[in-house]
Amino acid sequence: MSTGRPSKATRRVAAAAIAAGLALVMSGCGGEGGGGSGGDGKPPTRAAAPKDTGRGAPAADAKEAIGEVKGPDGVVVTLHSAVRDTGGFVTISGTVTNNGTKIFNAINWRSNETGMRSRSSVSGATLVDKAGKKRYLVLRDTEGECLCTTGLSGLKPGESRPLFAQFPAPPEKVTEVDFQLPTMPPATVSISD
């Protein structure tokens, strides 16, 4: 007599198949070096490469600068690109350099949200379309985390780190916007496709 429920043997086979599939998926997630390292035996940093969560930093061409912002205590943000994606967003990539004499923490660059895990991020960055009189905030993932550089703390004098932030794309006709970080003056940048 059939109860409409799978037998114990059927459930075991299904569980084994699921476990094998998960093991296969997880083995492919480690990258070239396996085990989640960057290939050199070191654990990956949060700003190493773009991830689905958006917390990594896309590679910026350090040779090219489309804008620069100089802030207090010798902190300089050099913007390398502002790229419009077909997915409907703009990614700003750059480098933050501490030319000062004190350790820098980006605590003032975060947004006022209380649910953010990283207190040192560029989640407070904005893009401003002056002609259209609109301000665009950093995008968030499904967990509420910013699609931007996080963990930006302990930047020693003379040290540089990559920086990125993703925003909703302004209309196609908008080719120039102001990139703003709290406590810093704005930088006007051109959006490329």
Short mmCIF file of C-alpha atoms in Angstrom, two decimals:
data_model
loop_
_atom_site.label_atom_id
_atom_site.label_comp_id
_atom_site.label_asym_id
_atom_site.label_seq_id
_atom_site.Cartn_x
_atom_site.Cartn_y
_atom_site.Cartn_z
CA MET A 1 0.00 0.00 0.00
CA SER A 2 1.35 3.42 -0.94
CA THR A 3 1.06 6.31 1.51
CA GLY A 4 2.20 8.93 -1.04
CA ARG A 5 5.40 9.49 0.92
CA PRO A 6 8.84 8.57 -0.42
CA SER A 7 10.46 5.52 1.15
CA LYS A 8 13.48 5.81 3.43
CA ALA A 9 15.72 4.54 0.65
CA THR A 10 14.39 7.18 -1.77
CA ARG A 11 14.96 9.93 0.80
CA ARG A 12 18.53 8.71 1.43
CA VAL A 13 19.33 8.71 -2.30
CA ALA A 14 17.87 12.23 -2.66
CA ALA A 15 19.84 13.47 0.36
CA ALA A 16 23.06 11.95 -1.02
CA ALA A 17 22.46 13.59 -4.41
CA ILE A 18 21.84 16.97 -2.79
CA ALA A 19 24.97 16.64 -0.62
CA ALA A 20 27.07 15.70 -3.67
CA GLY A 21 25.69 18.66 -5.60
CA LEU A 22 26.43 21.06 -2.75
CA ALA A 23 29.97 19.69 -2.41
CA LEU A 24 30.51 20.23 -6.13
CA VAL A 25 29.18 23.79 -5.96
CA MET A 26 31.26 24.63 -2.89
CA SER A 27 34.46 23.26 -4.44
CA GLY A 28 33.98 25.64 -7.37
CA CYS A 29 33.63 28.70 -5.11
CA GLY A 30 37.21 28.82 -3.85
CA GLY A 31 38.84 30.50 -6.84
CA GLU A 32 42.20 29.52 -8.28
CA GLY A 33 43.93 28.76 -5.00
CA GLY A 34 41.05 26.72 -3.56
CA GLY A 35 39.72 27.09 -0.07
CA GLY A 36 38.65 30.69 -0.70
CA SER A 37 42.16 32.08 -0.98
CA GLY A 38 43.35 34.43 -3.66
CA GLY A 39 45.83 31.87 -5.02
CA ASP A 40 48.68 33.05 -2.83
CA GLY A 41 47.56 31.30 0.35
CA LYS A 42 46.20 34.53 1.83
CA PRO A 43 42.50 34.97 2.56
CA PRO A 44 40.71 37.31 0.15
CA THR A 45 40.07 40.88 1.23
CA ARG A 46 36.62 42.43 1.00
CA ALA A 47 37.81 44.83 -1.68
CA ALA A 48 39.43 42.14 -3.86
CA ALA A 49 36.90 41.50 -6.65
CA PRO A 50 33.27 42.12 -7.47
CA LYS A 51 30.89 39.63 -5.90
CA ASP A 52 27.16 39.15 -6.17
CA THR A 53 26.81 41.10 -2.94
CA GLY A 54 28.66 44.03 -4.50
CA ARG A 55 30.95 44.52 -1.54
CA GLY A 56 34.13 43.99 -3.53
CA ALA A 57 35.87 46.65 -5.58
CA PRO A 58 36.06 46.48 -9.35
CA ALA A 59 39.59 46.95 -10.64
CA ALA A 60 40.32 50.61 -11.28
CA ASP A 61 42.84 51.81 -13.84
CA ALA A 62 45.23 53.67 -11.53
CA LYS A 63 46.95 55.27 -14.54
CA GLU A 64 43.86 57.27 -15.44
CA ALA A 65 42.20 59.90 -13.24
CA ILE A 66 38.86 61.48 -14.08
CA GLY A 67 38.58 63.43 -10.84
CA GLU A 68 40.20 64.07 -7.48
CA VAL A 69 38.91 65.12 -4.10
CA LYS A 70 41.16 66.39 -1.34
CA GLY A 71 39.80 66.24 2.16
CA PRO A 72 40.93 67.05 5.67
CA ASP A 73 44.05 65.49 7.21
CA GLY A 74 45.69 64.71 3.85
CA VAL A 75 43.10 62.19 2.60
CA VAL A 76 42.83 62.16 -1.20
CA VAL A 77 40.27 60.28 -3.30
CA THR A 78 41.32 59.81 -6.91
CA LEU A 79 38.48 58.74 -9.20
CA HIS A 80 39.48 56.47 -12.09
CA SER A 81 36.18 55.66 -13.78
CA ALA A 82 32.44 56.25 -13.80
CA VAL A 83 30.93 53.54 -15.97
CA ARG A 84 27.28 53.14 -16.97
CA ASP A 85 26.23 49.49 -17.08
CA THR A 86 23.44 48.04 -19.20
CA GLY A 87 21.91 46.75 -15.94
CA GLY A 88 20.82 50.28 -15.04
CA PHE A 89 23.55 51.38 -12.66
CA VAL A 90 26.74 53.45 -12.60
CA THR A 91 29.91 52.18 -10.92
CA ILE A 92 32.41 54.71 -9.60
CA SER A 93 35.92 53.29 -9.08
CA GLY A 94 38.88 55.00 -7.52
CA THR A 95 41.59 54.97 -4.90
CA VAL A 96 41.71 56.54 -1.45
CA THR A 97 45.18 57.59 -0.28
CA ASN A 98 46.22 58.77 3.16
CA ASN A 99 48.81 61.52 2.62
CA GLY A 100 48.40 62.67 6.22
CA THR A 101 50.22 61.80 9.41
CA LYS A 102 47.39 59.99 11.25
CA ILE A 103 45.59 56.70 10.63
CA PHE A 104 42.38 57.30 8.64
CA ASN A 105 39.03 55.58 9.23
CA ALA A 106 36.14 56.26 6.83
CA ILE A 107 33.59 56.32 9.65
CA ASN A 108 32.29 59.72 8.49
CA TRP A 109 31.75 58.45 4.95
CA ARG A 110 29.01 56.00 5.91
CA SER A 111 25.30 56.65 5.71
CA ASN A 112 23.18 57.19 8.80
CA GLU A 113 21.61 53.74 8.60
CA THR A 114 21.87 51.75 11.80
CA GLY A 115 21.55 48.31 10.23
CA MET A 116 24.84 48.43 8.31
CA ARG A 117 27.40 45.86 9.48
CA SER A 118 30.45 47.81 8.34
CA ARG A 119 30.84 51.10 10.12
CA SER A 120 33.73 52.07 7.81
CA SER A 121 32.29 52.25 4.32
CA VAL A 122 31.46 54.73 1.59
CA SER A 123 27.72 54.07 1.94
CA GLY A 124 27.09 57.80 2.39
CA ALA A 125 28.42 58.63 -1.09
CA THR A 126 26.04 60.22 -3.59
CA LEU A 127 25.89 61.12 -7.27
CA VAL A 128 24.25 64.43 -8.04
CA ASP A 129 22.69 65.29 -11.39
CA LYS A 130 22.75 69.08 -11.09
CA ALA A 131 20.85 69.70 -14.33
CA GLY A 132 18.07 67.23 -13.43
CA LYS A 133 18.20 68.27 -9.76
CA LYS A 134 18.40 64.65 -8.53
CA ARG A 135 20.58 62.92 -5.97
CA TYR A 136 21.36 59.20 -6.32
CA LEU A 137 22.25 57.14 -3.24
CA VAL A 138 24.49 54.05 -3.13
CA LEU A 139 22.59 50.89 -4.05
CA ARG A 140 21.87 48.22 -1.40
CA ASP A 141 21.79 44.44 -1.68
CA THR A 142 18.92 42.27 -0.45
CA GLU A 143 20.41 42.27 3.06
CA GLY A 144 20.58 46.06 3.20
CA GLU A 145 24.36 46.27 2.79
CA CYS A 146 25.76 48.89 0.45
CA LEU A 147 27.12 47.99 -2.96
CA CYS A 148 30.30 49.82 -2.12
CA THR A 149 33.67 49.52 -0.46
CA THR A 150 33.35 48.42 3.17
CA GLY A 151 35.85 47.81 5.95
CA LEU A 152 37.70 51.01 5.06
CA SER A 153 39.49 51.51 8.35
CA GLY A 154 43.05 51.67 9.62
CA LEU A 155 44.42 53.37 6.49
CA LYS A 156 48.00 54.19 7.53
CA PRO A 157 49.89 57.29 6.38
CA GLY A 158 51.18 56.70 2.86
CA GLU A 159 48.78 53.79 2.25
CA SER A 160 46.24 53.54 -0.58
CA ARG A 161 43.20 51.30 -1.05
CA PRO A 162 40.70 50.76 -3.88
CA LEU A 163 37.31 52.35 -3.57
CA PHE A 164 34.06 51.77 -5.43
CA ALA A 165 30.35 52.50 -5.17
CA GLN A 166 27.38 51.58 -7.36
CA PHE A 167 24.45 53.92 -7.94
CA PRO A 168 21.22 53.84 -9.93
CA ALA A 169 22.01 55.19 -13.38
CA PRO A 170 20.73 58.65 -14.23
CA PRO A 171 18.92 59.01 -17.58
CA GLU A 172 21.03 58.27 -20.69
CA LYS A 173 21.22 61.98 -21.60
CA VAL A 174 23.03 62.71 -18.31
CA THR A 175 26.75 62.37 -18.97
CA GLU A 176 28.16 64.45 -16.11
CA VAL A 177 27.50 64.14 -12.37
CA ASP A 178 29.05 65.23 -9.10
CA PHE A 179 30.46 62.48 -6.89
CA GLN A 180 30.18 63.42 -3.21
CA LEU A 181 31.45 61.86 0.00
CA PRO A 182 30.46 63.26 3.40
CA THR A 183 33.10 65.69 4.77
CA MET A 184 34.65 66.04 1.29
CA PRO A 185 34.08 68.53 -1.55
CA PRO A 186 32.33 67.21 -4.68
CA ALA A 187 34.15 66.09 -7.83
CA THR A 188 32.53 66.45 -11.24
CA VAL A 189 32.99 63.31 -13.35
CA SER A 190 31.92 62.21 -16.83
CA ILE A 191 30.02 58.94 -17.16
CA SER A 192 31.30 56.56 -19.82
CA ASP A 193 29.35 53.71 -21.42
#
